Amino acid sequence: MLLQRAGAEILVVAPRLDREMRTCVDDGLVRYLARAFSESDLENQTLVIAATDDATVNRRIAELAKARGLPVNVADEPALGSCILPSVVDRSPVQIAISTGGASPVLARQLRARLENYVPAAYGRLAELVEGFRAQAKRRFPDGAQRRRFWEQMLQGPAAEAVFAGRVDTARDMLRKALDDAAAKPPSCGEVYLVGAGPGDPDLLTFRALRLMQQADVVVYDRLVSAPILDLIRCGAERIYAGKYPRGPRVAQEEINALLIRLAKEGKRVLRLKGGDPFIFGRGGEEIATLIDEGIPFQVVPGITAASGCAAYAGIPLTHRDYAQACVFVTGHRQDGTVDLNWEMLAHPRQTLVFYMGLLGVGIICEQLISHGLPPNTPAAMIAQGTTPAQRVLVADLEKLPGLIERSDIKAPTLIIVGEVVRLHDRLRWFSPSEGEHNVKS
Ligand code: SAH
């Protein structure tokens, strides 16, 4: 009886009661009138719930209540009412309300059960404790960003743990001391988080990436970071695009380095968000080298690189006992736009080759691999926009792949996988969000 716990005085009007309601009446939790509903029952009420087993009566109650401007909920027919009763996870003063818009109360209850497990029982006590320090923290940290950082640290640190362990007094002392210490310290330098966002599917983010996305003050992101991932960044964080402009030049690496340093020196927590893994063809090394020169603290969070993500979502294992004992990640084009690789090393049997940034050079890549000894019928695949709802997989062989790509309308980013493992795609593929699957059998 959530209403009763919230302090409501409840009047039940019904000719008969079900067993549950009977117990409430017997326990004196609600007042009860043993008769049918009459309009005068609505007088002096604040909230009306029509939950009889007669749909006509429920509808009439709803209409009368609405005419009087009273919020009304109709059980099992939410559209007739003007308000809903959500499932509630109650950690007062913290409350989480769950609604499915009337679609499925059972689903709401299941979600509630999961949240009940997830949210520590003492969350309410933590909120109460923190409330008592709000005014003081506001005086200590007039700057909103600094204040938010203070609270984020406190609410994830030992003080919160102390509350969860039932030691509220210890937690209070810790908070008091943290506020005093903060007053003595000068504002600190910011920090840079170099974070891999994975190949596109937001479910492939790491927990750490998600947590840092929630606490960053400013996010500097690349072209490859997908829109659903950007949606997970904290609303209040400033966003700065540092990719290539459509048909324009790429933002120079030096500019990005200088930007990260300037923002960190302003005391901000800067999230540098990159597609895939920051240390795989991601210039992550160059960016942190300049941070080290400037003495700016940083951390690096790995991401799922395009090769792993695309291979998994295309059903192409990069290694396989029968087909490939090694796997080489290669960049298909150099800064000056040419393709210049050690073809002897690449044209080996029993290894898988993964070419990043290979779309423009695919003709040269396939030609060189053949002329350095790989059979023309070596299987080869191109995966476009891998792991996203727009994923496309083109499968052919070294001889036919360039022509197939030319005739298709696939869009970047694309990855090329060459090697016997590509044959497994036919049997192992499982993720097919779009219809456009093309296969050319050799
Ligand atoms: N650091 C990134 C790679 C950056 S280089 C990583 O670890 O994945 C950019 C190249 O990555 C693109 O040209 C493309 O070859 C590849 N790539 C990135 N995301 C991709 C995706 N969703 N599907 C296919 N290829 C992708």
Coordinates of C-alpha atoms and ligand atoms in Angstrom, one line a residue:
M1 CA 0.0 0.0 0.0
L2 CA 2.2 2.6 -1.4
L3 CA -0.4 5.4 -1.0
Q4 CA -0.8 4.7 2.6
R5 CA 2.9 4.7 3.2
A6 CA 3.1 8.1 1.4
G7 CA 0.8 9.4 4.1
A8 CA -2.5 9.4 2.2
E9 CA -5.8 9.0 4.0
I10 CA -7.7 6.4 2.0
L11 CA -11.4 6.0 1.6
V12 CA -12.6 2.8 -0.1
V13 CA -16.1 2.6 -1.5
A14 CA -17.3 -0.8 -2.7
P15 CA -20.3 -3.1 -2.1
R16 CA -17.8 -6.1 -1.7
L17 CA -14.1 -6.3 -1.0
D18 CA -11.4 -8.7 -2.3
R19 CA -9.3 -10.5 0.3
E20 CA -6.3 -8.2 0.1
M21 CA -8.5 -5.1 0.6
R22 CA -10.4 -6.8 3.4
T23 CA -7.1 -7.2 5.3
C24 CA -6.4 -3.5 4.9
V25 CA -9.8 -2.7 6.3
D26 CA -9.4 -5.1 9.2
D27 CA -6.0 -3.7 10.0
G28 CA -7.5 -0.2 10.1
L29 CA -5.3 1.1 7.3
V30 CA -8.2 2.4 5.2
R31 CA -11.7 3.8 5.8
Y32 CA -14.4 1.7 4.2
L33 CA -18.0 2.4 3.0
A34 CA -19.8 -0.8 2.1
R35 CA -22.0 0.4 -0.8
A36 CA -21.9 1.3 -4.5
F37 CA -20.1 4.5 -5.7
S38 CA -22.0 7.7 -5.6
E39 CA -21.0 11.1 -7.0
S40 CA -20.8 12.7 -3.6
D41 CA -17.9 10.3 -2.7
L42 CA -15.7 12.6 -4.8
E43 CA -16.2 15.6 -2.5
N44 CA -13.1 16.7 -0.7
Q45 CA -10.8 14.1 -2.3
T46 CA -7.4 14.8 -3.8
L47 CA -6.9 11.7 -6.0
V48 CA -9.4 9.1 -7.3
I49 CA -8.7 5.5 -8.3
A50 CA -11.4 3.7 -10.2
A51 CA -10.6 0.0 -9.7
T52 CA -14.0 -1.8 -9.6
D53 CA -14.5 -4.8 -11.8
D54 CA -17.2 -3.0 -13.7
A55 CA -15.9 -1.1 -16.7
T56 CA -19.0 1.1 -17.0
V57 CA -18.7 2.2 -13.4
N58 CA -15.0 2.9 -13.8
R59 CA -15.7 5.0 -16.8
R60 CA -18.4 7.0 -15.0
I61 CA -16.1 7.6 -12.1
A62 CA -13.4 8.8 -14.4
E63 CA -15.7 11.2 -16.2
L64 CA -17.1 12.7 -13.0
A65 CA -13.6 13.0 -11.5
K66 CA -12.2 14.7 -14.6
A67 CA -15.2 17.1 -14.6
R68 CA -14.2 18.2 -11.1
G69 CA -10.6 18.6 -12.1
L70 CA -9.5 15.7 -9.9
P71 CA -6.6 13.4 -11.0
V72 CA -8.0 10.0 -11.7
N73 CA -6.4 6.6 -12.4
V74 CA -8.4 3.8 -14.0
A75 CA -7.0 0.4 -13.3
D76 CA -6.3 -1.6 -16.5
E77 CA -7.5 1.2 -18.7
P78 CA -5.0 4.0 -18.2
A79 CA -6.2 5.9 -21.3
L80 CA -9.5 6.6 -19.5
G81 CA -7.9 8.3 -16.6
S82 CA -5.7 11.4 -16.3
C83 CA -2.8 9.9 -14.3
I84 CA -1.0 6.7 -13.9
L85 CA 0.3 4.9 -10.8
P86 CA 3.9 4.0 -11.5
S87 CA 5.9 1.2 -9.8
V88 CA 8.1 2.8 -7.3
V89 CA 11.5 2.0 -5.9
D90 CA 11.3 3.8 -2.6
R91 CA 14.5 5.1 -0.9
S92 CA 12.8 8.2 0.4
P93 CA 13.7 10.9 -0.2
V94 CA 15.1 9.2 -3.3
Q95 CA 12.3 7.8 -5.4
I96 CA 12.4 6.0 -8.7
A97 CA 9.1 5.8 -10.6
I98 CA 8.7 3.3 -13.4
S99 CA 5.9 3.5 -15.9
T100 CA 5.3 1.5 -19.1
G101 CA 2.5 3.9 -20.0
G102 CA 0.0 1.2 -19.2
A103 CA 1.6 -1.2 -21.7
S104 CA 2.6 -3.8 -19.1
P105 CA 2.4 -3.5 -15.3
V106 CA 4.3 -6.8 -15.0
L107 CA 7.2 -5.5 -17.0
A108 CA 7.3 -2.4 -14.7
R109 CA 7.3 -4.7 -11.7
Q110 CA 10.1 -6.8 -13.1
L111 CA 12.2 -3.7 -13.8
R112 CA 11.4 -2.5 -10.3
A113 CA 12.7 -5.8 -8.9
R114 CA 16.0 -5.3 -10.7
L115 CA 16.4 -1.7 -9.5
E116 CA 15.5 -2.8 -6.0
N117 CA 18.6 -5.1 -6.1
Y118 CA 20.7 -2.5 -7.7
V119 CA 20.1 0.5 -5.5
P120 CA 21.6 0.1 -2.1
A121 CA 19.0 0.1 0.7
A122 CA 20.7 3.0 2.4
Y123 CA 20.4 5.4 -0.5
G124 CA 17.8 7.4 1.3
R125 CA 20.0 7.9 4.3
L126 CA 22.8 9.0 2.0
A127 CA 20.5 11.6 0.4
E128 CA 19.4 12.8 3.8
L129 CA 23.0 13.2 5.0
V130 CA 24.1 15.0 1.8
E131 CA 21.1 17.4 2.1
G132 CA 22.4 18.6 5.4
F133 CA 25.7 19.7 3.7
R134 CA 24.3 21.3 0.6
A135 CA 24.4 24.9 1.8
Q136 CA 27.9 24.5 3.2
A137 CA 29.2 23.0 0.0
K138 CA 27.7 25.8 -2.0
R139 CA 29.6 28.3 0.1
R140 CA 32.8 26.4 -0.3
F141 CA 32.5 25.9 -4.0
P142 CA 30.7 28.8 -5.5
D143 CA 31.7 27.4 -9.0
G144 CA 29.1 24.9 -10.1
A145 CA 31.5 22.6 -11.9
Q146 CA 33.8 22.3 -8.9
R147 CA 30.8 21.7 -6.6
R148 CA 29.6 19.0 -8.9
R149 CA 33.0 17.3 -8.9
F150 CA 33.1 17.4 -5.1
W151 CA 29.8 15.7 -4.8
E152 CA 30.6 13.1 -7.5
Q153 CA 33.7 12.2 -5.5
M154 CA 31.9 12.1 -2.2
L155 CA 29.0 10.0 -3.5
Q156 CA 31.2 7.4 -5.0
G157 CA 33.9 7.3 -2.3
P158 CA 34.4 6.0 1.2
A159 CA 31.8 8.4 2.8
A160 CA 29.0 6.8 0.7
E161 CA 30.4 3.3 1.6
A162 CA 30.3 4.2 5.2
V163 CA 26.6 5.1 4.9
F164 CA 25.9 1.8 3.1
A165 CA 27.6 0.0 6.0
G166 CA 25.4 1.7 8.5
R167 CA 28.0 4.2 9.8
V168 CA 26.3 7.5 9.2
D169 CA 28.3 9.3 11.9
T170 CA 31.6 8.3 10.3
A171 CA 30.3 9.4 6.9
R172 CA 29.3 12.8 8.4
D173 CA 32.8 13.3 9.8
M174 CA 34.3 12.4 6.5
L175 CA 32.1 14.9 4.6
R176 CA 32.9 17.7 7.1
K177 CA 36.6 17.0 6.8
A178 CA 36.5 16.9 3.0
L179 CA 34.8 20.3 2.9
D180 CA 37.4 21.8 5.3
D181 CA 40.3 20.3 3.3
A182 CA 38.9 21.5 0.0
A183 CA 38.8 25.0 1.4
A184 CA 42.6 24.9 2.1
K185 CA 43.5 23.6 -1.4
P186 CA 43.9 25.7 -4.5
P187 CA 41.6 24.7 -7.4
S188 CA 43.2 21.7 -9.1
C189 CA 44.3 21.1 -12.7
G190 CA 41.8 19.1 -14.7
E191 CA 42.4 15.7 -16.2
V192 CA 42.1 14.1 -19.6
Y193 CA 40.3 10.7 -20.2
L194 CA 41.3 9.2 -23.5
V195 CA 38.5 6.8 -24.1
G196 CA 37.7 4.3 -26.8
A197 CA 34.0 4.3 -27.8
G198 CA 34.1 1.1 -29.8
P199 CA 32.9 0.6 -33.3
G200 CA 29.4 2.0 -33.1
D201 CA 27.0 -0.2 -31.1
P202 CA 26.6 1.6 -27.7
D203 CA 26.3 -1.8 -25.9
L204 CA 29.9 -2.3 -26.7
L205 CA 31.1 0.5 -24.5
T206 CA 33.0 -0.4 -21.3
F207 CA 31.6 0.4 -17.9
R208 CA 34.5 2.7 -17.3
A209 CA 33.8 4.6 -20.6
L210 CA 30.2 5.0 -19.6
R211 CA 31.1 6.3 -16.1
L212 CA 33.6 8.8 -17.5
M213 CA 31.0 10.0 -20.1
Q214 CA 28.7 10.7 -17.2
Q215 CA 31.2 12.8 -15.2
A216 CA 33.1 14.7 -17.9
D217 CA 32.8 18.5 -18.1
V218 CA 33.6 18.6 -21.8
V219 CA 33.8 16.0 -24.5
V220 CA 36.0 16.3 -27.6
Y221 CA 34.8 13.7 -30.0
D222 CA 35.7 12.2 -33.4
R223 CA 33.7 11.7 -36.6
L224 CA 33.6 7.9 -35.9
V225 CA 31.8 8.2 -32.6
S226 CA 28.2 7.2 -33.3
A227 CA 25.1 9.3 -32.5
P228 CA 23.6 6.7 -30.0
I229 CA 26.9 6.8 -28.1
L230 CA 26.9 10.6 -28.0
D231 CA 23.4 10.4 -26.5
L232 CA 24.9 8.8 -23.4
I233 CA 27.1 11.7 -22.6
R234 CA 26.0 13.7 -19.5
C235 CA 23.5 16.3 -20.7
G236 CA 25.3 19.3 -19.2
A237 CA 28.7 18.5 -20.7
E238 CA 30.0 20.7 -23.4
R239 CA 30.6 18.9 -26.7
I240 CA 33.4 19.8 -29.2
Y241 CA 33.6 18.1 -32.6
A242 CA 37.2 17.4 -33.6
G243 CA 36.7 15.2 -36.7
K244 CA 36.8 15.9 -40.4
Y245 CA 34.4 18.5 -41.7
P246 CA 32.2 17.3 -44.6
R247 CA 34.2 17.8 -47.7
G248 CA 36.5 20.0 -45.7
P249 CA 39.9 19.5 -44.0
R250 CA 40.4 17.4 -40.9
V251 CA 41.0 19.4 -37.7
A252 CA 44.8 19.3 -37.3
Q253 CA 46.2 17.0 -34.7
E254 CA 48.2 19.9 -33.2
E255 CA 45.0 21.9 -32.8
I256 CA 43.4 19.0 -30.9
N257 CA 46.4 18.5 -28.7
A258 CA 46.4 22.3 -27.8
L259 CA 42.7 22.2 -27.2
L260 CA 43.0 19.2 -24.7
I261 CA 45.7 21.0 -22.8
R262 CA 43.9 24.3 -22.6
L263 CA 40.7 22.7 -21.3
A264 CA 42.5 20.6 -18.7
K265 CA 44.4 23.7 -17.5
E266 CA 41.1 25.4 -17.0
G267 CA 40.5 22.7 -14.4
K268 CA 38.0 20.7 -16.5
R269 CA 37.6 17.0 -16.8
V270 CA 38.1 16.4 -20.5
L271 CA 36.8 13.3 -22.2
R272 CA 38.6 12.6 -25.5
L273 CA 36.3 10.2 -27.1
K274 CA 37.5 8.2 -30.1
G275 CA 36.0 5.5 -32.3
G276 CA 37.2 1.9 -31.6
D277 CA 40.3 1.7 -29.4
P278 CA 42.4 4.9 -28.9
F279 CA 45.7 3.0 -29.4
I280 CA 44.8 1.3 -32.6
F281 CA 45.2 3.7 -35.6
G282 CA 43.8 6.3 -33.3
R283 CA 46.7 8.6 -32.6
G284 CA 46.1 8.1 -28.9
G285 CA 49.9 7.9 -28.4
E286 CA 50.5 11.3 -29.9
E287 CA 47.8 12.9 -27.8
I288 CA 49.0 11.7 -24.5
A289 CA 52.6 12.4 -25.4
T290 CA 51.8 16.2 -25.4
L291 CA 49.8 15.8 -22.1
I292 CA 52.9 14.2 -20.5
D293 CA 55.0 17.2 -21.7
E294 CA 52.5 19.5 -20.0
G295 CA 52.3 17.5 -16.8
I296 CA 48.5 16.9 -17.2
P297 CA 47.1 13.8 -15.5
F298 CA 45.3 11.4 -17.8
Q299 CA 44.0 7.9 -18.1
V300 CA 43.4 5.7 -21.1
V301 CA 40.3 3.5 -21.5
P302 CA 40.5 0.8 -24.2
G303 CA 37.6 0.3 -26.6
I304 CA 36.6 -2.6 -28.8
T305 CA 38.6 -2.0 -32.0
A306 CA 36.8 -2.1 -35.4
A307 CA 38.5 -5.3 -36.3
S308 CA 37.1 -7.2 -33.2
G309 CA 33.7 -5.6 -33.4
C310 CA 33.1 -6.0 -37.1
A311 CA 34.5 -9.5 -37.2
A312 CA 32.3 -10.6 -34.3
Y313 CA 29.2 -9.0 -35.8
A314 CA 29.9 -10.5 -39.2
G315 CA 30.6 -14.0 -37.9
I316 CA 34.2 -14.0 -39.0
P317 CA 36.6 -15.3 -36.3
L318 CA 39.9 -13.5 -36.8
T319 CA 41.8 -16.6 -35.9
H320 CA 40.8 -20.3 -36.3
R321 CA 42.8 -23.5 -35.6
D322 CA 42.1 -24.7 -39.1
Y323 CA 42.6 -21.5 -41.1
A324 CA 44.7 -18.8 -39.4
Q325 CA 47.2 -18.7 -36.6
A326 CA 48.0 -15.1 -36.9
C327 CA 46.1 -11.9 -37.5
V328 CA 47.6 -8.6 -38.7
F329 CA 46.0 -5.2 -38.4
V330 CA 47.1 -2.9 -41.2
T331 CA 46.2 0.6 -42.2
G332 CA 45.3 0.8 -45.9
H333 CA 46.4 4.3 -46.5
R334 CA 49.1 6.6 -45.4
Q335 CA 48.9 10.2 -44.5
D336 CA 49.8 11.3 -48.1
G337 CA 47.1 9.1 -49.5
T338 CA 49.3 6.4 -51.0
V339 CA 49.3 2.7 -50.1
D340 CA 52.8 1.5 -49.3
L341 CA 53.0 -1.7 -47.4
N342 CA 55.3 -4.7 -46.8
W343 CA 53.4 -6.9 -49.2
E344 CA 55.8 -9.9 -48.8
M345 CA 55.0 -10.0 -45.1
L346 CA 51.3 -9.7 -45.7
A347 CA 50.9 -12.2 -48.6
H348 CA 51.2 -15.3 -46.3
P349 CA 48.9 -18.2 -46.1
R350 CA 47.3 -19.1 -42.7
Q351 CA 47.0 -15.5 -41.5
T352 CA 44.2 -13.1 -41.4
L353 CA 44.7 -9.5 -42.7
V354 CA 42.5 -6.7 -41.5
F355 CA 42.7 -3.4 -43.4
Y356 CA 41.5 -0.3 -41.7
M357 CA 40.9 2.8 -43.9
G358 CA 41.1 0.6 -47.0
L359 CA 38.1 1.7 -49.0
L360 CA 40.0 3.9 -51.5
G361 CA 43.0 1.6 -51.8
V362 CA 41.0 -1.7 -52.1
G363 CA 42.0 -2.1 -55.7
I364 CA 45.7 -1.8 -55.0
I365 CA 45.5 -3.9 -51.9
C366 CA 43.8 -6.9 -53.7
E367 CA 46.1 -6.5 -56.7
Q368 CA 49.3 -6.4 -54.7
L369 CA 48.3 -9.4 -52.5
I370 CA 47.7 -11.5 -55.6
S371 CA 50.9 -10.4 -57.3
H372 CA 52.9 -11.2 -54.1
G373 CA 51.5 -14.8 -54.1
L374 CA 48.1 -15.0 -52.5
P375 CA 45.7 -17.1 -54.7
P376 CA 43.1 -14.8 -56.5
N377 CA 40.3 -16.9 -54.9
T378 CA 41.5 -16.1 -51.4
P379 CA 38.2 -15.1 -49.6
A380 CA 37.9 -11.4 -48.8
A381 CA 35.1 -9.4 -47.2
M382 CA 34.2 -5.7 -46.7
I383 CA 32.2 -4.7 -43.6
A384 CA 30.7 -1.3 -43.7
Q385 CA 29.3 0.5 -40.6
G386 CA 30.0 -2.6 -38.6
T387 CA 28.0 -3.3 -35.4
T388 CA 25.4 -0.6 -36.2
P389 CA 21.9 -1.1 -37.6
A390 CA 23.3 -0.1 -41.0
Q391 CA 25.9 -2.8 -41.1
R392 CA 26.6 -4.3 -44.5
V393 CA 28.9 -7.2 -45.3
L394 CA 30.1 -7.9 -48.9
V395 CA 31.8 -11.2 -49.4
A396 CA 33.9 -12.2 -52.4
D397 CA 37.5 -13.0 -53.1
L398 CA 40.6 -11.0 -53.9
E399 CA 39.9 -10.9 -57.5
K400 CA 36.2 -9.9 -57.3
L401 CA 36.0 -7.7 -54.2
P402 CA 37.0 -4.4 -55.8
G403 CA 34.4 -4.7 -58.6
L404 CA 31.7 -5.7 -56.1
I405 CA 32.5 -2.7 -53.9
E406 CA 32.4 -0.4 -56.9
R407 CA 29.0 -1.6 -57.9
S408 CA 27.6 -1.2 -54.4
D409 CA 26.6 1.9 -52.6
I410 CA 28.2 1.1 -49.2
K411 CA 29.2 3.9 -47.0
A412 CA 32.2 4.5 -44.8
P413 CA 33.5 3.5 -42.3
T414 CA 34.6 0.2 -43.9
L415 CA 37.0 -2.6 -43.0
I416 CA 38.5 -5.2 -45.2
I417 CA 39.2 -8.7 -44.0
V418 CA 41.3 -11.1 -46.1
G419 CA 41.9 -14.8 -45.4
E420 CA 40.4 -18.3 -45.2
V421 CA 38.4 -17.3 -42.1
V422 CA 36.1 -15.2 -44.2
R423 CA 34.6 -18.5 -45.5
L424 CA 33.1 -19.0 -42.0
H425 CA 30.8 -16.0 -42.4
D426 CA 28.3 -18.1 -44.3
R427 CA 27.8 -20.4 -41.4
L428 CA 28.5 -18.2 -38.4
R429 CA 26.8 -15.0 -39.3
W430 CA 24.1 -14.0 -36.8
F431 CA 23.7 -10.2 -37.0
S432 CA 21.8 -9.1 -40.0
P433 CA 20.1 -5.8 -39.3
S434 CA 19.7 -4.7 -43.0
E435 CA 18.6 -6.7 -46.0
G436 CA 21.5 -5.8 -48.3
E437 CA 23.7 -8.9 -47.8
H438 CA 25.7 -9.6 -51.0
N439 CA 27.7 -12.8 -51.6
V440 CA 29.7 -13.6 -54.7
K441 CA 30.8 -17.2 -54.5
S442 CA 34.2 -17.9 -56.0
Ligands
SAH1 N1 40.7 3.6 -33.5 C1 39.8 3.0 -34.4 C2 40.3 3.0 -35.8 C3 40.4 4.4 -36.3 S1 40.9 4.4 -38.0 C4 39.6 1.5 -34.0 O1 40.3 1.0 -33.1 O2 38.6 0.9 -34.5 C5 39.3 4.5 -38.8 C6 39.0 3.2 -39.6 O3 38.5 2.3 -38.6 C7 38.0 3.4 -40.6 O4 38.5 3.9 -41.8 C8 37.5 1.9 -40.8 O5 38.4 1.2 -41.5 C9 37.6 1.4 -39.3 N2 36.3 1.4 -38.7 C10 36.0 2.1 -37.5 N3 34.7 1.9 -37.2 C11 34.2 1.0 -38.1 C12 32.9 0.4 -38.3 N4 31.9 0.6 -37.4 N5 32.8 -0.4 -39.3 C13 33.8 -0.6 -40.2 N6 35.0 -0.1 -40.1 C14 35.2 0.7 -39.0

